[in-house]
PDB file of C-alpha atoms and ligand atoms in Angstrom:
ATOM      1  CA  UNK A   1      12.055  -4.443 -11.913  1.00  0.00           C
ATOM      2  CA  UNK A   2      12.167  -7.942 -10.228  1.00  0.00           C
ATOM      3  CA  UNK A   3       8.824 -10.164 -11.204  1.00  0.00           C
ATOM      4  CA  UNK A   4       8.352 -13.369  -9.235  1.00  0.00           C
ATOM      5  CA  UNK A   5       6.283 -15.754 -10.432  1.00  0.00           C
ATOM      6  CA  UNK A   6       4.746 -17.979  -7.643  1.00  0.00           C
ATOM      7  CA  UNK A   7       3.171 -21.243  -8.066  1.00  0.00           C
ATOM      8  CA  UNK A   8      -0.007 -20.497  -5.908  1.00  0.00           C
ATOM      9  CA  UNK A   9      -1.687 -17.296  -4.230  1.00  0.00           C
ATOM     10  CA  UNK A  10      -0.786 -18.565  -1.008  1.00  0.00           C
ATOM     11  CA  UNK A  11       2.937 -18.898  -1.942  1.00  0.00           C
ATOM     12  CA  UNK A  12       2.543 -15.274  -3.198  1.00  0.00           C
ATOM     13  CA  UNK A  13       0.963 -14.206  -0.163  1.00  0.00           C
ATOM     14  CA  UNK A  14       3.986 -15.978   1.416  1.00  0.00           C
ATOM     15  CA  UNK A  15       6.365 -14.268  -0.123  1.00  0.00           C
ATOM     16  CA  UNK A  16       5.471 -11.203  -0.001  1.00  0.00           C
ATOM     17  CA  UNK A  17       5.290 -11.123   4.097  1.00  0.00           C
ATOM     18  CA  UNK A  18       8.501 -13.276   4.225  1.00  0.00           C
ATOM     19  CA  UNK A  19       9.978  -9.836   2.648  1.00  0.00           C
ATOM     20  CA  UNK A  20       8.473  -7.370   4.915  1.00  0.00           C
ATOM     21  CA  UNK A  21       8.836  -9.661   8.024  1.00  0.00           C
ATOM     22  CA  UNK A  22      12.722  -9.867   7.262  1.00  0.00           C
ATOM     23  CA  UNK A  23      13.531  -6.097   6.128  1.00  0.00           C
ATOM     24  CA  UNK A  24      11.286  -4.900   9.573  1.00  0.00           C
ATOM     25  CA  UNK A  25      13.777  -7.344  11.457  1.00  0.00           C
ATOM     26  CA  UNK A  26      16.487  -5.457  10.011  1.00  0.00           C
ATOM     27  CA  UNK A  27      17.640  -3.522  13.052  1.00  0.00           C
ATOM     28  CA  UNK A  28      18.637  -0.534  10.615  1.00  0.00           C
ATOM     29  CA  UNK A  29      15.072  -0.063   9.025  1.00  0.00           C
ATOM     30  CA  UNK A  30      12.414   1.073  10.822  1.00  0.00           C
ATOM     31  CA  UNK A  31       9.976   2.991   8.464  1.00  0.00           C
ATOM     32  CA  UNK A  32       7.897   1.085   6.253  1.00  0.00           C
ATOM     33  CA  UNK A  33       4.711   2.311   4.324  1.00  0.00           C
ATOM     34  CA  UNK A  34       1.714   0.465   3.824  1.00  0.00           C
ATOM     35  CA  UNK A  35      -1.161  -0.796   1.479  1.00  0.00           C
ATOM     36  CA  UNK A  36      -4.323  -1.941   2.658  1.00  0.00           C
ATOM     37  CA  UNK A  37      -7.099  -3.198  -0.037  1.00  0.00           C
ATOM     38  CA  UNK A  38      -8.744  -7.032   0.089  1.00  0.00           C
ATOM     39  CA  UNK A  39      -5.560  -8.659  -1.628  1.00  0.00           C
ATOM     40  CA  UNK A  40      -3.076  -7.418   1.499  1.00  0.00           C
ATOM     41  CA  UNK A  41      -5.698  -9.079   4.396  1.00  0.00           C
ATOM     42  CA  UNK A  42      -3.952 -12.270   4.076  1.00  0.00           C
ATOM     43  CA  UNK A  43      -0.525 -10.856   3.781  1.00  0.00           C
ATOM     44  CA  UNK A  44      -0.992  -9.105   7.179  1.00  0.00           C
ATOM     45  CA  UNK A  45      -2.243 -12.449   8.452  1.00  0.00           C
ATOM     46  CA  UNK A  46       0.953 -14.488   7.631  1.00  0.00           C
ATOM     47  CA  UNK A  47       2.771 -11.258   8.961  1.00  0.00           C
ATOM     48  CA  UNK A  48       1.185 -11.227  12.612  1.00  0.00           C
ATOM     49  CA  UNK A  49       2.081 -14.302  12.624  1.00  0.00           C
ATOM     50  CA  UNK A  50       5.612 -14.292  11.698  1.00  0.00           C
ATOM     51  CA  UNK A  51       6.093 -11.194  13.744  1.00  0.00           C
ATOM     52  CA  UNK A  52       4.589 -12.700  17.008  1.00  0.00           C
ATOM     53  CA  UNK A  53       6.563 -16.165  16.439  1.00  0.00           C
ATOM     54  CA  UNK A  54       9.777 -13.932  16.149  1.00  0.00           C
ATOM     55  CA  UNK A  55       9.370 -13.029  19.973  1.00  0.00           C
ATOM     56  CA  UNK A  56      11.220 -10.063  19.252  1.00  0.00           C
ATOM     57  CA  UNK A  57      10.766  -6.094  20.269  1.00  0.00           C
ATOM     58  CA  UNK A  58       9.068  -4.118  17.302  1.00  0.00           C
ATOM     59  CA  UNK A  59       8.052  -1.316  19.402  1.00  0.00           C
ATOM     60  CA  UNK A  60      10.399   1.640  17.494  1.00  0.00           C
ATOM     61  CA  UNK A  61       9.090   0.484  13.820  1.00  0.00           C
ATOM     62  CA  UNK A  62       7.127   2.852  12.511  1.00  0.00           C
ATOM     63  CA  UNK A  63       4.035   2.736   9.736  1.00  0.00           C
ATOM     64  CA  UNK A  64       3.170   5.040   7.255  1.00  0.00           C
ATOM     65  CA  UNK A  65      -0.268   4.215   5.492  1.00  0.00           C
ATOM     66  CA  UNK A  66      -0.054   5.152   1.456  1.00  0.00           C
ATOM     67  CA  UNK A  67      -3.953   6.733   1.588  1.00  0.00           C
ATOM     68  CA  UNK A  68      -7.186   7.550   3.682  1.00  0.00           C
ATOM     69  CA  UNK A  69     -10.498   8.182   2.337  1.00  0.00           C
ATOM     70  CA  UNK A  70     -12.172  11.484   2.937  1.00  0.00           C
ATOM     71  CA  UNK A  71     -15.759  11.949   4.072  1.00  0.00           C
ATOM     72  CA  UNK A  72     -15.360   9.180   6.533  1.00  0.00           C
ATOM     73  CA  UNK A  73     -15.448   9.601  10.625  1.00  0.00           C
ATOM     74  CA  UNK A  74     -12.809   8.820  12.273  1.00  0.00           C
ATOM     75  CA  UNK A  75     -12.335   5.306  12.774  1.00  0.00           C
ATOM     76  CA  UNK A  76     -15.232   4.674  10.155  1.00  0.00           C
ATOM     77  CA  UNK A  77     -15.229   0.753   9.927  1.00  0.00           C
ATOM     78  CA  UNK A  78     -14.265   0.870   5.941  1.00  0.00           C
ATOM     79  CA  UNK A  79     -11.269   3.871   6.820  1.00  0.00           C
ATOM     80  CA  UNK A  80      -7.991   2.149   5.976  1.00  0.00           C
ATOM     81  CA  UNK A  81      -7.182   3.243   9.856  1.00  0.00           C
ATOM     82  CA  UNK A  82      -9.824   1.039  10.775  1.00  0.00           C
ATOM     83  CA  UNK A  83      -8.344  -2.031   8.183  1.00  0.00           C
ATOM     84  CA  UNK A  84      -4.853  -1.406   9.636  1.00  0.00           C
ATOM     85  CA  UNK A  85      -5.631  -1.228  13.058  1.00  0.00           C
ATOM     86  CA  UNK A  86      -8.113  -4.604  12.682  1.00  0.00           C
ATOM     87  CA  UNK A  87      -4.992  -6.784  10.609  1.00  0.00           C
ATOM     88  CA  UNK A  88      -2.353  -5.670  11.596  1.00  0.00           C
ATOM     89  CA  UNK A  89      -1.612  -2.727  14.667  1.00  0.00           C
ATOM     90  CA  UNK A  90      -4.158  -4.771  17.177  1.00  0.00           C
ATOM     91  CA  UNK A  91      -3.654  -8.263  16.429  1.00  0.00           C
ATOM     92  CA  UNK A  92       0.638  -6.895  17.532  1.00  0.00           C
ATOM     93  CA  UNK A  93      -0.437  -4.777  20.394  1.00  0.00           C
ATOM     94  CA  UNK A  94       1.186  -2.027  18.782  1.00  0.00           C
ATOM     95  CA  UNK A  95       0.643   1.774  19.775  1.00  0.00           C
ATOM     96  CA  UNK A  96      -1.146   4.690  18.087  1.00  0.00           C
ATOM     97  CA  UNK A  97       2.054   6.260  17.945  1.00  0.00           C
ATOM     98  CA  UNK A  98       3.757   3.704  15.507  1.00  0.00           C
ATOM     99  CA  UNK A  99       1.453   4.392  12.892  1.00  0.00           C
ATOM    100  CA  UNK A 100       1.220   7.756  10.659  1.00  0.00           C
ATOM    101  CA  UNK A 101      -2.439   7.972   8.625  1.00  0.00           C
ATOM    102  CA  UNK A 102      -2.976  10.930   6.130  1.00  0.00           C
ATOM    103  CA  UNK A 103      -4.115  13.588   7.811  1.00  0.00           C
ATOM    104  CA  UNK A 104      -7.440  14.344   6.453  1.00  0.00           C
ATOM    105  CA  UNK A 105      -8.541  16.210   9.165  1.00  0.00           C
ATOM    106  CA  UNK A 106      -5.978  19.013   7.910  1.00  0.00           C
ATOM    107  CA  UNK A 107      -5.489  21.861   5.440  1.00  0.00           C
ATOM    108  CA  UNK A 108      -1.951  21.488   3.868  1.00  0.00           C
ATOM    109  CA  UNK A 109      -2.718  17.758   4.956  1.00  0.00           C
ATOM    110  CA  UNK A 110      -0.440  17.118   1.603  1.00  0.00           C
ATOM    111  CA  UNK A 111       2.346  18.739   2.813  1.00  0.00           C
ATOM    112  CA  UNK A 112       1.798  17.972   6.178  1.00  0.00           C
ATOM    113  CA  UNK A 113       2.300  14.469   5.625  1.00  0.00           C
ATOM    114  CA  UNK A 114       5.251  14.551   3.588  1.00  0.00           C
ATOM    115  CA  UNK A 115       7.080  16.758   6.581  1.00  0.00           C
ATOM    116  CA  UNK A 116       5.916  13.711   8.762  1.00  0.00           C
ATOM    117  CA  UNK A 117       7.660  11.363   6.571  1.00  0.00           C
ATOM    118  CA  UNK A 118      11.032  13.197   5.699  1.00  0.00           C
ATOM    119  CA  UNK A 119      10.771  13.451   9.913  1.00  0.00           C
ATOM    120  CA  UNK A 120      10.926   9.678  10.275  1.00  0.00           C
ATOM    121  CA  UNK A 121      14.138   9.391   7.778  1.00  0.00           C
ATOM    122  CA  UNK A 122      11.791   8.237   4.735  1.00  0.00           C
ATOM    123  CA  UNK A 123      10.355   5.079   4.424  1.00  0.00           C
ATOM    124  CA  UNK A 124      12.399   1.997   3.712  1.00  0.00           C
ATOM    125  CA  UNK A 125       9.930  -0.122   2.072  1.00  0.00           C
ATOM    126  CA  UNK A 126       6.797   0.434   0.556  1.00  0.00           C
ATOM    127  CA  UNK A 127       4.166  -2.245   0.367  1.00  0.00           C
ATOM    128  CA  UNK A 128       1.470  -1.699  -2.630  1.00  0.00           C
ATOM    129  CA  UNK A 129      -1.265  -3.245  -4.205  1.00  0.00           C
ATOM    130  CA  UNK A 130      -2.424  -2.340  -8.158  1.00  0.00           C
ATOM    131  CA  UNK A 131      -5.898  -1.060  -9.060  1.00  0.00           C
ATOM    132  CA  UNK A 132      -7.620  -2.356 -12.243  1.00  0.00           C
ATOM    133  CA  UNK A 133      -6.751   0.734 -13.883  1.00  0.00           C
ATOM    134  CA  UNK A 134      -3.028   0.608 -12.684  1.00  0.00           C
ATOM    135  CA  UNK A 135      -3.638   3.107  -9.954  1.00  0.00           C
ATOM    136  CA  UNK A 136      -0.919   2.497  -7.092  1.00  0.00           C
ATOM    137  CA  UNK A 137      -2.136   4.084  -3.731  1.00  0.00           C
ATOM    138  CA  UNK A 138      -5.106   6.453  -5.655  1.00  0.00           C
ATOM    139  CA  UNK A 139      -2.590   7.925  -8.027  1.00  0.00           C
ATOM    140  CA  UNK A 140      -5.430   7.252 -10.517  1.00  0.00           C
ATOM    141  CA  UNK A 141      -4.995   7.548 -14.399  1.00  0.00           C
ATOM    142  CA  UNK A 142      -2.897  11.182 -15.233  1.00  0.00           C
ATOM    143  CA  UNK A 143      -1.385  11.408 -12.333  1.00  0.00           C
ATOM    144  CA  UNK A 144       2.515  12.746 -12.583  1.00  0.00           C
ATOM    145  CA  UNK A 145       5.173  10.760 -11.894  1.00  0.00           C
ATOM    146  CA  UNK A 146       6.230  13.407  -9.490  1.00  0.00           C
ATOM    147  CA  UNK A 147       3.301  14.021  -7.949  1.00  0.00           C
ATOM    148  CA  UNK A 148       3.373  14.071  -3.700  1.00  0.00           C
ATOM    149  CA  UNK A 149       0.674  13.295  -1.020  1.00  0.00           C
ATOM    150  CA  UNK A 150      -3.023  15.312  -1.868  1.00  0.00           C
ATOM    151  CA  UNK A 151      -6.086  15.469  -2.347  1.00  0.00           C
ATOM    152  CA  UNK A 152      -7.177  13.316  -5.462  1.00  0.00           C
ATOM    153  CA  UNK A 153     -10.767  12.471  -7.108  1.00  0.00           C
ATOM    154  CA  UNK A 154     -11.492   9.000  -7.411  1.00  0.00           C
ATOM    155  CA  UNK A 155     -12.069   7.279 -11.005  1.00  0.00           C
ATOM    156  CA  UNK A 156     -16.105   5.923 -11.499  1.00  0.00           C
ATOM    157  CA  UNK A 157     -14.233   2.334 -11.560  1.00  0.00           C
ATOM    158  CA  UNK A 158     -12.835   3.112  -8.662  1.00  0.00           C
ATOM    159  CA  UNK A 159     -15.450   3.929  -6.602  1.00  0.00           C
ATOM    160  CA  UNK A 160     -17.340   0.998  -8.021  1.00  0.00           C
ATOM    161  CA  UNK A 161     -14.924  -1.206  -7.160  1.00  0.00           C
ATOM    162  CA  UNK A 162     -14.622   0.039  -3.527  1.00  0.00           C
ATOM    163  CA  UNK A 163     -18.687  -0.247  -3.058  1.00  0.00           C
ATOM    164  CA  UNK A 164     -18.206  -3.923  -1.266  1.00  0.00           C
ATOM    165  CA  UNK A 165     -16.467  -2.390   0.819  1.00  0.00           C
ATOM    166  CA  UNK A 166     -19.086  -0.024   2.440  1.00  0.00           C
ATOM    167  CA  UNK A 167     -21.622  -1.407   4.609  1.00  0.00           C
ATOM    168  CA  UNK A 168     -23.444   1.993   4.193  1.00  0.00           C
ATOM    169  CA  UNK A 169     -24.378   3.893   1.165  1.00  0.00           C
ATOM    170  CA  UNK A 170     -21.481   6.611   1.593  1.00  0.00           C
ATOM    171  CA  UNK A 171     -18.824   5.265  -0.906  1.00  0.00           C
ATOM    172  CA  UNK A 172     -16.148   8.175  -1.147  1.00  0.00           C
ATOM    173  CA  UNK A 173     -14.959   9.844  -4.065  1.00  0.00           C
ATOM    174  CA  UNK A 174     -11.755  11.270  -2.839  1.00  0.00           C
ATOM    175  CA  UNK A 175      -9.461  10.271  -0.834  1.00  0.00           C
ATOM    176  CA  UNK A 176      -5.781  11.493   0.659  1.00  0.00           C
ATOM    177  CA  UNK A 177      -2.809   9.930  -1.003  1.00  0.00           C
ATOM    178  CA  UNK A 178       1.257   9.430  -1.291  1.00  0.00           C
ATOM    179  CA  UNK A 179       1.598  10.585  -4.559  1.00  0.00           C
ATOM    180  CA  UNK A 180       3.739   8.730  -7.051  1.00  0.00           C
ATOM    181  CA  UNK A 181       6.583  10.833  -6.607  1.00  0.00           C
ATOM    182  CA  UNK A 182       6.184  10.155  -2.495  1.00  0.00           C
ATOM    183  CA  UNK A 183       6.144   6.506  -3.019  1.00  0.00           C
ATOM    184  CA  UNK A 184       9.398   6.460  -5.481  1.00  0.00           C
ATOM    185  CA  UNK A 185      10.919   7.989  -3.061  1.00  0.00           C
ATOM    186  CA  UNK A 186      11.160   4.936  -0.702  1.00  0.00           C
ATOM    187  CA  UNK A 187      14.570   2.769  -0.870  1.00  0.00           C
ATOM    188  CA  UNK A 188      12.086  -0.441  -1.572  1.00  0.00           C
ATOM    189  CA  UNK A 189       9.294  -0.876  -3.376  1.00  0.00           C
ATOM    190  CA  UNK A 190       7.051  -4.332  -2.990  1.00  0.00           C
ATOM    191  CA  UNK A 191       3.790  -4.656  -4.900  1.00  0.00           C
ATOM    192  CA  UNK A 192       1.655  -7.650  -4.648  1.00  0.00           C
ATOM    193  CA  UNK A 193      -0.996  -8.869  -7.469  1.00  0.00           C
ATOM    194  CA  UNK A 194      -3.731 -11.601  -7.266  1.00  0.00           C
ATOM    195  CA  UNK A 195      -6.443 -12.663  -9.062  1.00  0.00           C
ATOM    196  CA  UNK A 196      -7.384 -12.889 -12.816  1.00  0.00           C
ATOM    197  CA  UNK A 197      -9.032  -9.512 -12.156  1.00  0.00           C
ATOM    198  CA  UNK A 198      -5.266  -8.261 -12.117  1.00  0.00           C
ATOM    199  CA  UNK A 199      -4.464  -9.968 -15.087  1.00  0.00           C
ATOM    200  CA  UNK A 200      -4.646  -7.152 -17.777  1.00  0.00           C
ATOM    201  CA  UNK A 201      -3.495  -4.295 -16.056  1.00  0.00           C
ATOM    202  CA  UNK A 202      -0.062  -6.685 -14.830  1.00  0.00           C
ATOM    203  CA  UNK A 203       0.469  -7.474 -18.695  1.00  0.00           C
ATOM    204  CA  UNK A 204       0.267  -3.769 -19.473  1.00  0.00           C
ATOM    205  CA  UNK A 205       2.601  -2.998 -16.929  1.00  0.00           C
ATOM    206  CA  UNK A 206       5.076  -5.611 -17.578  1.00  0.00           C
ATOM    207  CA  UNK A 207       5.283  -5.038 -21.127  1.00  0.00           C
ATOM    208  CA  UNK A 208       5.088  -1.273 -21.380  1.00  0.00           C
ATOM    209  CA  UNK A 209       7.683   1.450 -20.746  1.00  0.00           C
ATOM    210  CA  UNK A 210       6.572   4.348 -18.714  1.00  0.00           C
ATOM    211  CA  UNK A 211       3.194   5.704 -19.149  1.00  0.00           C
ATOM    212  CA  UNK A 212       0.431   7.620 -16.900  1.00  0.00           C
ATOM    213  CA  UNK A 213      -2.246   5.618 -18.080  1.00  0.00           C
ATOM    214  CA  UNK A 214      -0.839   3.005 -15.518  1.00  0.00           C
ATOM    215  CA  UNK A 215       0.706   4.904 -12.622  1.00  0.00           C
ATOM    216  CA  UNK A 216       2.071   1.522 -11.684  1.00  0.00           C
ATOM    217  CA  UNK A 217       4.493   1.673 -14.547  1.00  0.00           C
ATOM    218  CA  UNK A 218       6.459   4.631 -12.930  1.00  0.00           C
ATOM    219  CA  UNK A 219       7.830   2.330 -11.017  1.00  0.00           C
ATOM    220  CA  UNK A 220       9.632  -0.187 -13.140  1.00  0.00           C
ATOM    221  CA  UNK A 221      12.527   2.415 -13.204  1.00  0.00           C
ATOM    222  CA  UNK A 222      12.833   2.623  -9.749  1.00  0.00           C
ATOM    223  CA  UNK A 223      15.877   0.377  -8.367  1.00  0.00           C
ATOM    224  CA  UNK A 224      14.671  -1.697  -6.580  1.00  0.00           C
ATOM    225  CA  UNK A 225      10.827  -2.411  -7.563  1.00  0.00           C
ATOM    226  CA  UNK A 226       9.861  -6.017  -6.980  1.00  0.00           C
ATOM    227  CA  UNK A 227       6.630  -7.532  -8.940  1.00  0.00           C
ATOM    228  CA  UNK A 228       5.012 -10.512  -6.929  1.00  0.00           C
ATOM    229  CA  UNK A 229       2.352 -12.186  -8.741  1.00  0.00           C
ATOM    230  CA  UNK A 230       0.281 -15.405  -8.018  1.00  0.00           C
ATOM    231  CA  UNK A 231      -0.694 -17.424 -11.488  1.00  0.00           C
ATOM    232  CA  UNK A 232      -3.906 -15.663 -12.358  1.00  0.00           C
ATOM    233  CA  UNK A 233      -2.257 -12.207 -12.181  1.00  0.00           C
ATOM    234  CA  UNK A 234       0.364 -13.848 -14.000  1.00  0.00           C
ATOM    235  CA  UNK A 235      -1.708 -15.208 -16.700  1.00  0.00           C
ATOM    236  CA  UNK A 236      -1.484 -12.855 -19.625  1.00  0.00           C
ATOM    237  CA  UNK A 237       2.320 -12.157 -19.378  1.00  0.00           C
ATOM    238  CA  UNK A 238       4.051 -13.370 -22.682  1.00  0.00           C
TER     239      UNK A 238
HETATM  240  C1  LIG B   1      -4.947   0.633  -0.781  1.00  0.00           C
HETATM  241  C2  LIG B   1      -4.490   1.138  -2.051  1.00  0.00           C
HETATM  242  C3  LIG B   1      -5.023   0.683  -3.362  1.00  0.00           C
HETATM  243  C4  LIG B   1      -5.209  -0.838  -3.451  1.00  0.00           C
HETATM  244  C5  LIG B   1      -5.810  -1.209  -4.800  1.00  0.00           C
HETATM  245  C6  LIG B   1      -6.096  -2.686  -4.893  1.00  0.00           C
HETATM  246  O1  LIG B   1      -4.245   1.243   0.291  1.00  0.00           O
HETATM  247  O2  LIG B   1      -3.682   1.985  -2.011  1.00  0.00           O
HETATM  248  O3  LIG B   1      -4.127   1.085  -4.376  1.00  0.00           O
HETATM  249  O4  LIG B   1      -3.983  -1.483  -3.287  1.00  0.00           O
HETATM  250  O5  LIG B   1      -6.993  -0.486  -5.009  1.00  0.00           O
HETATM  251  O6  LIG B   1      -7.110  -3.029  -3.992  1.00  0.00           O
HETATM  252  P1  LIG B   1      -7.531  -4.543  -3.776  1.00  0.00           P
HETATM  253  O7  LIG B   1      -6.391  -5.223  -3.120  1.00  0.00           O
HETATM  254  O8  LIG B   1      -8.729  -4.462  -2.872  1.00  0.00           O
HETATM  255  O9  LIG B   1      -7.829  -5.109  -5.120  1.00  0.00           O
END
């Protein structure tokens, strides 16, 4: 595991779409998964923007997205399709069929969306953000390490945590996700943390081996599993 350290959110923020911007330039990676959540609006921000300065032709990149809610209609303005397609897959004129969203609307959506992804080659890089309770994607508390894309109950902080996000009173309690063993899976893994909120649950992770009450710390073993933090989310690291 790689930790950086920034001086500022904003440099965090930087970084973080400085890495993505550069590995989707890569002309040999074209898959990448990604996060949605409050602390990855500004990332896709500084990422529309690199991308567009670029000038260059994204058009056979392709995006998986780590989790949908159930219980939502389609394009529900608090889906993640909606978040994605607001930050990130409008602002680049990008088509519907760059972009992969669990398929909720299906029956063996699980393994449906795991055939979708071994279709594509895998992903190259995964983008994530970290619950309060460690939960990567909504690989919530107990989850297995090898665990793949379904159905999963959210935790009450969860769902408490989400409730900003609703402008109606239908907060969901499940939701489709890549499971832990899905997201280990890709070559890259970036995870982003801001905010003192972050704080605890980023010292657990740092100094504790592997353990499922914090998903997030099955990935320290992965190879290449980089930390960015800003200094609140930093704060309680020894
Ligand atoms: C979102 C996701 C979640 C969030 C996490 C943090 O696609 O998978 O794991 O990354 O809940 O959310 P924020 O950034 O809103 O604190």
């Amino acid at each position: 595991m790689q930790i950086i350290q920034c001086q500022s959110k904003d440099q965090a923020v930087s970084k973080v779409a400085t890495i993505l911007f550069e590995t989707i330039c890569d002309e040999k990676r074209n898959v990448f998964g990604l996060a949605t959540g409050r602390t990855m609006e500004p990332v896709y921000a500084e990422l529309v923007k690199l991308m567009k300065n670029s000038g260059k032709d994204f058009s056979n990149k392709r995006f998986f997205m780590l989790d949908e809610y159930y219980g939502l209609t389609d394009n529900h303005e608090s889906s993640f399709k909606f978040y994605i397609k607001t930050h990130f897959q409008n602002p680049m004129g990008f088509k519907d069929d760059q972009f992969f969203f669990p398929p909720v609307h299906l029956s063996d959506a699980g393994q449906q969306y795991e055939r979708d992804i071994r279709a594509q080659g895998g992903v190259e890089l995964q983008l994530l953000g970290i619950g309060q309770n460690g939960h990567i994607g909504f690989n919530e508390p107990g989850s297995e390490k090898d665990s793949l894309t379904r159905r999963v109950d959210l935790t009450p902080d969860t769902i408490e945590a989400n409730r900003e996000q609703f402008v109606d009173d239908i907060v969901p309690v499940d939701a489709l996700s890549m499971g832990i063993g899905t997201i280990l899976r890709a070559k890259e893994l970036v995870l982003l943390a801001t905010g003192k909120s972050k704080a605890d649950t980023i010292q657990f992770l740092v100094n504790n081996q592997e353990n499922s009450s914090c998903p997030a710390s099955f990935l320290k073993n992965h190879p290449r599993f980089t930390l960015v933090l800003d200094p609140e989310a930093a704060s309680k690291i020894n």
